[in-house]
Amino acid sequence: MKKKSPKESLTEIERLVLPADTNIFNALYGGHLMEWIDNVASIVAIKHGRRRAVTGSIDSLFFLSPIQLGDIVRLEGRINHVTRSTMEIEVDVFSQEGLTGTTSFTTKAYLTYVAVDQSGRPTEVPPLLLETDEEKLRFSNGEERSKERMRLLHKIKEEAKGSP
C-alpha cells in the first residue's frame, strides 16, 4: 500500500458559536465541542484511509480555556500515527474573539479511529510518509500513546470479564 503524507489529510474547519451552542454562562457546551472535534477527526481519518472509519477512543481531551458566544472556533485535525488499521488523530482548537481578533489555544484532543470494511471488520490503512522532523516526532509520540492505549484497552477488557 502506498504511503501518504499527513499533509494530504490535514483538515481545518471554522465554526461560529451561536446561542444554541452555549450554556447559561454564554460559554460553548463541552459536548458540542466534543462533537465538532469528533467530526473533524472523522474527516481526517476518511481522507487518509479512503475507507469507512469509526471512533475507537477519545484518548485525551483537555479543555484549557472557555469558548464564548460569538467566538469563531477553528479546529485543526492532523494524523500523527497509524498501525495496520488504526489512526491517531490530533485536534487542536483555537477560539477567536470576532470583534477584536484575539486568538486563544483552547483545547487539545487525541482520538483513535479504526478503518473498517463493509462488514465492520478492521481493514488496512496506508502507512504514513514522514517528510519533516515535526512529522517524525508526532509519529514517535503517537507510537508511545498507542502502546499506552493498548495497555489500557487490555486492562479494561480484563475488568469487563468480571462484570455482570
mmCIF file of C-alpha atoms in Angstrom:
data_model
loop_
_atom_site.group_PDB
_atom_site.id
_atom_site.type_symbol
_atom_site.label_atom_id
_atom_site.label_comp_id
_atom_site.label_asym_id
_atom_site.label_seq_id
_atom_site.Cartn_x
_atom_site.Cartn_y
_atom_site.Cartn_z
ATOM 1 C CA MET A 1 0.000 0.000 0.000
ATOM 2 C CA LYS A 2 1.370 3.419 -0.983
ATOM 3 C CA LYS A 3 2.454 5.740 1.835
ATOM 4 C CA LYS A 4 0.568 9.004 2.315
ATOM 5 C CA SER A 5 1.789 12.291 3.726
ATOM 6 C CA PRO A 6 -0.007 13.655 6.795
ATOM 7 C CA LYS A 7 -0.474 16.859 4.771
ATOM 8 C CA GLU A 8 -2.905 15.029 2.464
ATOM 9 C CA SER A 9 -5.480 14.632 5.231
ATOM 10 C CA LEU A 10 -4.885 17.857 7.165
ATOM 11 C CA THR A 11 -8.311 19.348 7.908
ATOM 12 C CA GLU A 12 -9.310 22.761 9.199
ATOM 13 C CA ILE A 13 -12.878 23.830 9.936
ATOM 14 C CA GLU A 14 -14.245 27.050 11.404
ATOM 15 C CA ARG A 15 -17.498 27.433 13.325
ATOM 16 C CA LEU A 16 -19.277 30.423 14.817
ATOM 17 C CA VAL A 17 -20.534 29.898 18.377
ATOM 18 C CA LEU A 18 -24.274 30.618 18.327
ATOM 19 C CA PRO A 19 -26.711 30.945 21.263
ATOM 20 C CA ALA A 20 -27.949 27.351 20.797
ATOM 21 C CA ASP A 21 -24.346 26.151 21.327
ATOM 22 C CA THR A 22 -23.942 27.775 24.741
ATOM 23 C CA ASN A 23 -24.839 27.216 28.373
ATOM 24 C CA ILE A 24 -26.321 29.758 30.819
ATOM 25 C CA PHE A 25 -22.880 31.390 31.150
ATOM 26 C CA ASN A 26 -22.680 32.028 27.373
ATOM 27 C CA ALA A 27 -19.832 29.512 27.095
ATOM 28 C CA LEU A 28 -19.761 26.777 24.468
ATOM 29 C CA TYR A 29 -21.120 23.464 25.764
ATOM 30 C CA GLY A 30 -18.268 20.989 26.126
ATOM 31 C CA GLY A 31 -20.397 18.313 24.474
ATOM 32 C CA HIS A 32 -20.899 20.476 21.383
ATOM 33 C CA LEU A 33 -17.148 20.993 21.113
ATOM 34 C CA MET A 34 -16.588 17.251 21.537
ATOM 35 C CA GLU A 35 -18.954 16.611 18.617
ATOM 36 C CA TRP A 36 -17.098 19.147 16.455
ATOM 37 C CA ILE A 37 -13.745 17.547 17.384
ATOM 38 C CA ASP A 38 -15.045 14.065 16.526
ATOM 39 C CA ASN A 39 -16.361 15.371 13.208
ATOM 40 C CA VAL A 40 -13.021 16.921 12.218
ATOM 41 C CA ALA A 41 -11.149 13.788 13.269
ATOM 42 C CA SER A 42 -13.559 11.661 11.192
ATOM 43 C CA ILE A 43 -12.783 13.735 8.123
ATOM 44 C CA VAL A 44 -9.029 13.323 8.676
ATOM 45 C CA ALA A 45 -9.406 9.541 9.085
ATOM 46 C CA ILE A 46 -11.570 9.167 5.971
ATOM 47 C CA LYS A 47 -9.241 11.347 3.884
ATOM 48 C CA HIS A 48 -6.205 9.319 4.975
ATOM 49 C CA GLY A 49 -7.649 5.830 4.645
ATOM 50 C CA ARG A 50 -10.291 6.427 1.958
ATOM 51 C CA ARG A 51 -12.303 3.880 3.893
ATOM 52 C CA ARG A 52 -15.050 3.874 6.470
ATOM 53 C CA ALA A 53 -13.646 4.883 9.821
ATOM 54 C CA VAL A 54 -15.175 4.654 13.270
ATOM 55 C CA THR A 55 -14.170 6.299 16.531
ATOM 56 C CA GLY A 56 -12.238 3.787 18.614
ATOM 57 C CA SER A 57 -11.443 6.081 21.507
ATOM 58 C CA ILE A 58 -11.054 9.627 22.645
ATOM 59 C CA ASP A 59 -7.784 9.198 24.456
ATOM 60 C CA SER A 60 -7.230 12.687 25.781
ATOM 61 C CA LEU A 61 -9.338 15.803 25.771
ATOM 62 C CA PHE A 62 -8.078 18.910 27.508
ATOM 63 C CA PHE A 63 -10.276 21.999 27.892
ATOM 64 C CA LEU A 64 -7.708 24.737 28.508
ATOM 65 C CA SER A 65 -9.948 27.809 28.398
ATOM 66 C CA PRO A 66 -13.628 28.534 27.729
ATOM 67 C CA ILE A 67 -15.027 29.451 24.330
ATOM 68 C CA GLN A 68 -17.644 32.203 24.389
ATOM 69 C CA LEU A 69 -20.795 33.089 22.482
ATOM 70 C CA GLY A 70 -19.836 34.861 19.251
ATOM 71 C CA ASP A 71 -16.326 33.400 19.121
ATOM 72 C CA ILE A 72 -15.023 31.960 15.870
ATOM 73 C CA VAL A 73 -13.727 28.457 16.576
ATOM 74 C CA ARG A 74 -11.004 26.925 14.400
ATOM 75 C CA LEU A 75 -10.460 23.170 14.632
ATOM 76 C CA GLU A 76 -7.275 21.753 13.095
ATOM 77 C CA GLY A 77 -7.056 17.988 12.661
ATOM 78 C CA ARG A 78 -3.996 16.007 11.634
ATOM 79 C CA ILE A 79 -2.942 12.381 11.582
ATOM 80 C CA ASN A 80 0.043 11.541 13.778
ATOM 81 C CA HIS A 81 0.373 7.766 13.801
ATOM 82 C CA VAL A 82 -1.016 4.687 12.073
ATOM 83 C CA THR A 83 -0.903 0.972 12.685
ATOM 84 C CA ARG A 84 -2.364 -1.647 10.356
ATOM 85 C CA SER A 85 -5.948 -0.431 10.799
ATOM 86 C CA THR A 86 -5.858 2.379 13.371
ATOM 87 C CA MET A 87 -5.115 6.073 13.056
ATOM 88 C CA GLU A 88 -4.290 8.534 15.812
ATOM 89 C CA ILE A 89 -5.781 11.933 15.049
ATOM 90 C CA GLU A 90 -4.786 15.089 16.927
ATOM 91 C CA VAL A 91 -7.210 18.007 17.008
ATOM 92 C CA ASP A 92 -6.178 21.461 18.198
ATOM 93 C CA VAL A 93 -8.883 24.039 18.848
ATOM 94 C CA PHE A 94 -8.491 27.811 18.803
ATOM 95 C CA SER A 95 -11.065 30.487 19.568
ATOM 96 C CA GLN A 96 -11.012 33.987 18.197
ATOM 97 C CA GLU A 97 -12.983 36.915 19.543
ATOM 98 C CA GLY A 98 -14.811 38.099 16.462
ATOM 99 C CA LEU A 99 -14.641 41.815 17.255
ATOM 100 C CA THR A 100 -11.031 42.028 18.474
ATOM 101 C CA GLY A 101 -9.313 39.183 16.634
ATOM 102 C CA THR A 102 -7.732 37.965 19.880
ATOM 103 C CA THR A 103 -6.993 34.253 19.442
ATOM 104 C CA SER A 104 -6.557 31.624 22.184
ATOM 105 C CA PHE A 105 -5.496 27.983 22.114
ATOM 106 C CA THR A 106 -8.429 26.392 23.951
ATOM 107 C CA THR A 107 -8.489 22.625 23.522
ATOM 108 C CA LYS A 108 -6.353 19.627 22.543
ATOM 109 C CA ALA A 109 -7.646 16.148 21.835
ATOM 110 C CA TYR A 110 -6.228 12.819 20.677
ATOM 111 C CA LEU A 111 -8.636 10.346 19.100
ATOM 112 C CA THR A 112 -8.158 6.878 17.665
ATOM 113 C CA TYR A 113 -10.057 5.797 14.578
ATOM 114 C CA VAL A 114 -10.353 2.308 13.162
ATOM 115 C CA ALA A 115 -10.757 1.750 9.431
ATOM 116 C CA VAL A 116 -13.432 -0.879 8.773
ATOM 117 C CA ASP A 117 -14.705 -2.764 5.741
ATOM 118 C CA GLN A 118 -18.351 -3.194 4.692
ATOM 119 C CA SER A 119 -18.918 -5.828 7.373
ATOM 120 C CA GLY A 120 -17.368 -3.730 10.146
ATOM 121 C CA ARG A 121 -14.082 -5.641 10.372
ATOM 122 C CA PRO A 122 -10.831 -3.686 10.760
ATOM 123 C CA THR A 123 -9.088 -3.112 7.439
ATOM 124 C CA GLU A 124 -5.696 -1.807 6.382
ATOM 125 C CA VAL A 125 -4.851 1.886 6.033
ATOM 126 C CA PRO A 126 -1.903 3.441 4.197
ATOM 127 C CA PRO A 127 1.294 3.916 6.188
ATOM 128 C CA LEU A 128 2.495 7.465 6.758
ATOM 129 C CA LEU A 129 5.121 9.136 4.594
ATOM 130 C CA LEU A 130 7.047 11.150 7.180
ATOM 131 C CA GLU A 131 8.893 14.004 5.491
ATOM 132 C CA THR A 132 9.694 16.515 8.242
ATOM 133 C CA ASP A 133 11.249 16.339 11.691
ATOM 134 C CA GLU A 134 7.925 17.513 13.151
ATOM 135 C CA GLU A 135 6.034 14.659 11.423
ATOM 136 C CA LYS A 136 8.613 12.152 12.685
ATOM 137 C CA LEU A 137 8.290 13.495 16.239
ATOM 138 C CA ARG A 138 4.474 13.391 16.065
ATOM 139 C CA PHE A 139 4.689 9.785 14.831
ATOM 140 C CA SER A 140 7.099 8.783 17.610
ATOM 141 C CA ASN A 141 4.955 10.416 20.292
ATOM 142 C CA GLY A 142 1.847 8.833 18.753
ATOM 143 C CA GLU A 143 3.515 5.438 18.869
ATOM 144 C CA GLU A 144 4.082 5.847 22.619
ATOM 145 C CA ARG A 145 0.443 6.865 23.128
ATOM 146 C CA SER A 146 -0.642 3.868 21.026
ATOM 147 C CA LYS A 147 1.248 1.486 23.324
ATOM 148 C CA GLU A 148 -0.402 3.092 26.357
ATOM 149 C CA ARG A 149 -3.856 2.846 24.711
ATOM 150 C CA MET A 150 -3.337 -0.863 24.067
ATOM 151 C CA ARG A 151 -2.260 -1.413 27.683
ATOM 152 C CA LEU A 152 -5.392 0.387 28.915
ATOM 153 C CA LEU A 153 -7.630 -1.437 26.448
ATOM 154 C CA HIS A 154 -6.376 -4.822 27.654
ATOM 155 C CA LYS A 155 -6.893 -3.743 31.273
ATOM 156 C CA ILE A 156 -10.459 -2.578 30.548
ATOM 157 C CA LYS A 157 -11.262 -5.840 28.748
ATOM 158 C CA GLU A 158 -9.934 -7.828 31.705
ATOM 159 C CA GLU A 159 -12.014 -5.781 34.144
ATOM 160 C CA ALA A 160 -15.087 -6.222 31.947
ATOM 161 C CA LYS A 161 -14.786 -10.016 32.161
ATOM 162 C CA GLY A 162 -15.827 -9.828 35.803
ATOM 163 C CA SER A 163 -18.794 -7.533 35.149
ATOM 164 C CA PRO A 164 -22.388 -8.793 35.037
#
